[in-house]
Each structure stands twice: as C-alpha cells, then as structure tokens.
Amino acid sequence: MTYLFFPGCAYHASAGYKESTEAVCREIGIDLKAIPDWNCCGATVFMGMDMDEAALLTGRIFALAEKTGNHDIVTGCNACFTTLRKFEKKLKEDQALQQTINHKLASCGLGIKKISRVRHLLDVFVNDVPDSAWEHGRKNSVDSIRAGGYYGCQLTRPEGELSHPEQPDILEQFISRLGFAPVDHSAKTMCCGASHAVPYKKQSGKLIKRIIKGISLKEADVVTTICPLCQFNLDNGQSGLPKGGRLPVLFFTQLAGISLGIPFSDLGLDKLLIPFKGVLKHRR
Amino acid sequence: MMTMDQKTFKRLFFEKKNGRSILKCIQCGTCSGSCPFGNDMDHAPRELFQLIRDGEMEEVLRSNTPWYCVSCYQCMTRCPKEIAVTDLMYTLKEMAVKNGFAPSHKMPDLYKSFSQTVKRFGRVTESLVMAGYGIKHPLDAMGALPLAVKLMFRKRFEVLPQKIGQPEKMKPFLTAGVEKEALE
Ligand code: SF4
Ligand code: SF4
C-alpha cells in the first residue's frame, strides 16, 4: 500500500513520531512517500491572518500531490489534517477560488485539477490495514496495560466524518486491535490548548490538567495521542504534577510498535519527557 | 489606528465576510459554555455576537476573544443554528490585525512570528518561531528555556531551519500580485 505522506512541520522533532511511524509502516507493508518539496500547511495561523495566503499554502500542497498522481494524502497531525481537509472541501466547492489559486500556481509551473483526498494516518491503520495484520503481528503481551486514547479537538470536527465528533471510538478500536486495554474517559476530545500553551500558559495548563485527571481517574497506565502538538502539550504539561501522578504520553504508532515487538530504540521512546519504561514492568 | 467607523466595520463583517449568519443566533450560549477558553475571553462567543449586532465593533475587534479562540470547533459542532463560529473568529482575527486593533494581545505576535518563518523558509521550525516571539515577550521565552534544555537532551531541539527547495520563492508566491485592500 502506497500513500502520499504530508509529514507537517512538527513531525521530525516530535517525541519519536517519525521513528515509530517509519518502523511500524515498514513492518506492516505501508509505503509512505513524502510529497516532494511539501510546504507548511499554514495551520490555523494563516486562516486568522490572511485567508488568501492560507488557500495558497494548501493549494501548493494539493498541486504537488497531484503532480505525483493523486493518491490520497495521509498526515499524522490533527492540525494539518483539519487545515488540509478544510481546503480540500473549499477548493472543490469554490471554482472561483480554485481559479485564483491556479493563476498563482502557474507561475511555479504547478496547477490543480483534481484534488486529492486528505486522510489521517489513524484512519489508514484502522480502515485500510486488515485487522489480522495487527492481531497476528502481536509479539508482546500488553493486555494488562490500560491505554487512554486522546483524540484532541480537531480530528473529528467540525463534521465528524471519521468518527463521532463528541464520542469517537476509532482510537479505542485500534487500541484493542493491538491488544492493549482501552479505557473510556471523559476527556477524549477536550482541547489541549494547542499553541496557546505558549502565550497563555496558565490558562492552557488548566486544560491539560483536566485532561490528565480525566484519564487518570480511569486508572490508565498510558495516554496515547495522534497529533504531535497534543503529545507535546500533554507530555510537557504534566511537569507540575507529582512524579507518581504522571502518565507517559505515547503516539499511537509507538503503541503499535510495542505490540508488534519492535525494539524500543527504533520507536523513539527515549524522546518522551515522561518515560514509558516503568509501565511494562509494573504491569507484569 | 481607527481608520473606519463602527458602522463600516459592521457592514464589512456582515456583507463581505459572511457575518450575516449571526442573525440566526438565538443567544442560547451553547458555544460559550462549550468553549475551553470561554472563561478567559473578554466576551465569549454568544456575547460577542450580540455586541456585533449592537454595532459595538471597536469593542469586538479590540477584545481578546478572537485571540483566545484556539480553533477547536467545539462550538461549531454544537451550535443548534449551525453557525460557523470558528470561521467567524478567523474573520475577526484578520480584521483586527489588518486594521491595527490587536497590538495589546500576545497571540498575534506568535502568529506573526509563525507566518514570517513560513514566508522565509516555506516550513516552520519551532525554535525560530519561539525566537521571533521571544524578542517581544522575553519572559515567556525565558520560561521556555528549561524545556529547551530537556529537548536538547532528547535530540529534539532543532536549530537549523527546515526549508523547501527554493525558499526565496515562497514570499513572492504568497504576496506578489495580489491587490490587498486595507480592509480585507
Ligand atoms: S451556540 Fe449558536 S445559536 Fe447558541 S449562542 Fe452560540 S452562536 Fe448563538
Ligand atoms: S472554536 Fe474557538 S470559540 Fe469555538 S469553542 Fe473552540 S476556542 Fe471557543
């Protein structure tokens, strides 16, 4: 299975997202080809500064994707996913906008005719990879480890095509498929504060504590996220909590790697701020 | 810098920017009650929309509300009248920045640093965005130093900018040849 991959700017320096994604994809036979010369999607920032520039940034990405032959675009970042998906829709619906963008793209030898579909890597893992690949691939027995899935706010909103916007379950499905024990909790789609953690640290800190509290209450051993920014905020945002009360925050790709028996060193687990190491021992 | 009167801003918001949709608002407060930053906003969305209808555009554009909006889409998902609250917040942010109403808030400085990094390199590198923002808000930047050290130990601190093949082309691509009305 080959996909066009949009890594996004936060992918490389995140806590092992890149390492674990690559290792797991290799193991299950997914080929992620980065969109050549991809640029930043503009995130929510450009939409709030200049809508035209925001459309141009995403337009360039769709054009580069089209040049390689219109495979689905897959990304592992919620903000990239929502931004790209938003413009996928806008560009499809608004011919005048498409024309304006094409006019500018032409100056770089690019253009858009047919717009690729944007998907999240989690969607590919759950809906394209057969269940058996995960189930038969299990090497580590992890059924005693309780994992709280954290979706963050943007994956399922606003329209909720992928899973229910308020009570999604796609991540829990995946956690079970890997053999971990999913826990149900009340903070699945609560916002982590995203980049507000920089200028509004105190206010964002409250959100993060609320999320961790909600997951801890259900006696989870780990949190699992599907977005580099969520992972960063939840991992870093627990620094004020007592050591015993902190939960390691792993990417869903790292959970997958652990289940598939991929060595920890290939999953970038040493890059987490709150270490995972103790959990396996503690639960055995 | 008040270049326009409140009426003109209201008309702009209503006519050019799809703001008319707030006429459907029934003031139920679902948006404000759902908003993760509702308590930190000068006027949570329900109240903000009433202020706009009352023509209090200067209060609206100067308020911290759009800047506290984190684009979580919770309000949009729940609004019984299907008002695109988040999108309207984008509109207000854009109007506030372009007409000089936002200088007292921190978030626009982070936005500026982010967008300048993108225009210069085509991609974003966290440390550069923080550096640009930190010049204006040194306390925040210093507060982030212990974290920077932790990230360095984990080989996650990027100093060199990530970039596209021909970064010098990004800025002209985004900005050249577009007639920008001061208003929009
Ligand atoms: S949820 Fe919708 S209808 Fe209710 S106050 Fe907010 S914008 Fe108005
Ligand atoms: S999208 Fe903005 S206004 Fe709406 S709930 Fe989220 S932070 Fe609040």
mmCIF file of C-alpha atoms in Angstrom, chain A residues 9 12-15 37-40 42-51 53 56-57 60 82 86 104-105 108 153-154 157-158 165-166 191 193-196 198-200 203-204 207 232 236 239 270-273, chain B residues 36-37 40 67-74 76-78 87 90 93-94 98 106-107 110-112 114-115 118-119 122-124 130 133 140 147 150-151 154-156 158 162 164-165 170 172-176 178 180:
data_model
loop_
_atom_site.group_PDB
_atom_site.id
_atom_site.type_symbol
_atom_site.label_atom_id
_atom_site.label_comp_id
_atom_site.label_asym_id
_atom_site.label_seq_id
_atom_site.Cartn_x
_atom_site.Cartn_y
_atom_site.Cartn_z
ATOM 1 C CA CYS A 9 6.475 20.721 10.366
ATOM 2 C CA HIS A 12 10.531 15.425 12.715
ATOM 3 C CA ALA A 13 11.322 16.883 16.123
ATOM 4 C CA SER A 14 8.453 15.233 17.975
ATOM 5 C CA ALA A 15 8.908 12.545 20.602
ATOM 6 C CA ASP A 37 9.048 19.729 -1.577
ATOM 7 C CA TRP A 38 5.963 19.967 0.660
ATOM 8 C CA ASN A 39 5.464 23.251 2.486
ATOM 9 C CA CYS A 40 3.828 24.220 5.767
ATOM 10 C CA GLY A 42 -0.315 27.276 7.449
ATOM 11 C CA ALA A 43 -2.138 25.599 10.329
ATOM 12 C CA THR A 44 -4.803 27.704 11.965
ATOM 13 C CA VAL A 45 -2.445 30.675 11.957
ATOM 14 C CA PHE A 46 -2.745 31.721 8.332
ATOM 15 C CA MET A 47 -6.521 31.417 8.371
ATOM 16 C CA GLY A 48 -6.540 34.039 11.088
ATOM 17 C CA MET A 49 -4.076 36.344 9.346
ATOM 18 C CA ASP A 50 -4.923 36.122 5.683
ATOM 19 C CA MET A 51 -7.375 33.647 4.148
ATOM 20 C CA GLU A 53 -2.446 33.172 1.770
ATOM 21 C CA LEU A 56 -2.284 29.426 -1.474
ATOM 22 C CA LEU A 57 -0.242 27.406 1.008
ATOM 23 C CA ARG A 60 0.583 24.386 -3.393
ATOM 24 C CA THR A 82 -8.068 19.667 9.573
ATOM 25 C CA LYS A 86 -10.894 22.274 5.085
ATOM 26 C CA LYS A 104 -0.615 31.903 -8.943
ATOM 27 C CA LEU A 105 0.423 28.279 -9.051
ATOM 28 C CA CYS A 108 5.650 27.984 -10.297
ATOM 29 C CA CYS A 153 -10.147 18.501 19.342
ATOM 30 C CA GLN A 154 -9.691 18.647 15.621
ATOM 31 C CA ARG A 157 -14.579 18.105 13.965
ATOM 32 C CA PRO A 158 -16.370 20.012 12.696
ATOM 33 C CA PRO A 165 -17.370 14.405 16.928
ATOM 34 C CA GLU A 166 -18.116 14.138 20.654
ATOM 35 C CA CYS A 191 -8.827 20.692 23.646
ATOM 36 C CA GLY A 193 -4.764 24.385 24.239
ATOM 37 C CA ALA A 194 -2.598 23.816 21.144
ATOM 38 C CA SER A 195 -0.201 26.723 20.564
ATOM 39 C CA HIS A 196 -1.974 28.736 23.252
ATOM 40 C CA VAL A 198 2.997 29.495 24.691
ATOM 41 C CA PRO A 199 1.325 32.869 25.284
ATOM 42 C CA TYR A 200 -1.421 31.637 27.615
ATOM 43 C CA GLN A 203 -4.903 29.038 31.095
ATOM 44 C CA SER A 204 -3.757 26.138 28.915
ATOM 45 C CA LEU A 207 -6.991 22.320 30.292
ATOM 46 C CA PHE A 232 3.825 17.701 23.280
ATOM 47 C CA ASN A 236 5.280 18.669 28.835
ATOM 48 C CA SER A 239 5.740 18.710 34.684
ATOM 49 C CA ASP A 270 13.722 7.683 24.676
ATOM 50 C CA LYS A 271 12.483 11.013 23.337
ATOM 51 C CA LEU A 272 9.472 11.162 25.623
ATOM 52 C CA LEU A 273 9.691 13.592 28.525
ATOM 53 C CA PRO B 36 -12.356 25.730 26.505
ATOM 54 C CA PHE B 37 -11.283 29.355 26.848
ATOM 55 C CA ASP B 40 -10.710 33.735 29.753
ATOM 56 C CA TRP B 67 -7.127 35.502 20.097
ATOM 57 C CA TYR B 68 -8.271 33.080 22.734
ATOM 58 C CA CYS B 69 -10.121 31.081 20.104
ATOM 59 C CA VAL B 70 -7.967 28.016 19.568
ATOM 60 C CA SER B 71 -9.923 26.585 16.609
ATOM 61 C CA CYS B 72 -11.165 23.548 18.490
ATOM 62 C CA TYR B 73 -14.502 23.643 16.622
ATOM 63 C CA GLN B 74 -16.433 22.547 19.686
ATOM 64 C CA MET B 76 -19.400 24.797 15.619
ATOM 65 C CA THR B 77 -20.135 21.154 16.278
ATOM 66 C CA ARG B 78 -22.763 22.033 18.856
ATOM 67 C CA ASP B 87 -14.734 30.637 10.864
ATOM 68 C CA TYR B 90 -10.883 33.796 11.767
ATOM 69 C CA LYS B 93 -8.755 37.977 13.712
ATOM 70 C CA GLU B 94 -7.969 39.012 10.175
ATOM 71 C CA LYS B 98 -5.227 44.323 9.306
ATOM 72 C CA LYS B 106 0.215 38.273 22.749
ATOM 73 C CA MET B 107 -1.177 35.732 20.328
ATOM 74 C CA LEU B 110 3.135 34.427 17.893
ATOM 75 C CA TYR B 111 1.077 34.337 14.688
ATOM 76 C CA LYS B 112 3.354 36.916 13.093
ATOM 77 C CA PHE B 114 4.990 31.849 12.681
ATOM 78 C CA SER B 115 3.913 33.364 9.384
ATOM 79 C CA VAL B 118 6.800 30.226 6.768
ATOM 80 C CA LYS B 119 7.305 33.081 4.313
ATOM 81 C CA GLY B 122 8.377 27.542 3.474
ATOM 82 C CA ARG B 123 8.280 25.416 6.623
ATOM 83 C CA VAL B 124 8.189 26.048 10.321
ATOM 84 C CA MET B 130 9.882 30.986 19.547
ATOM 85 C CA TYR B 133 8.105 35.711 19.531
ATOM 86 C CA ASP B 140 7.678 33.747 28.040
ATOM 87 C CA LEU B 147 12.115 22.873 28.296
ATOM 88 C CA LYS B 150 15.179 18.900 28.053
ATOM 89 C CA LEU B 151 14.504 18.791 24.322
ATOM 90 C CA ARG B 154 16.456 14.192 23.724
ATOM 91 C CA LYS B 155 17.787 15.387 20.372
ATOM 92 C CA ARG B 156 14.552 17.161 19.645
ATOM 93 C CA GLU B 158 16.167 21.899 16.011
ATOM 94 C CA GLN B 162 13.617 23.222 7.904
ATOM 95 C CA ILE B 164 11.618 23.866 0.989
ATOM 96 C CA GLY B 165 13.824 23.588 -2.098
ATOM 97 C CA MET B 170 7.715 31.429 -1.022
ATOM 98 C CA PRO B 172 6.547 36.296 -3.658
ATOM 99 C CA PHE B 173 4.276 33.296 -4.242
ATOM 100 C CA LEU B 174 2.139 34.242 -1.274
ATOM 101 C CA THR B 175 2.180 38.001 -1.550
ATOM 102 C CA ALA B 176 3.056 39.260 -5.027
ATOM 103 C CA VAL B 178 -2.443 40.330 -5.004
ATOM 104 C CA LYS B 180 -4.729 43.868 -0.873
#
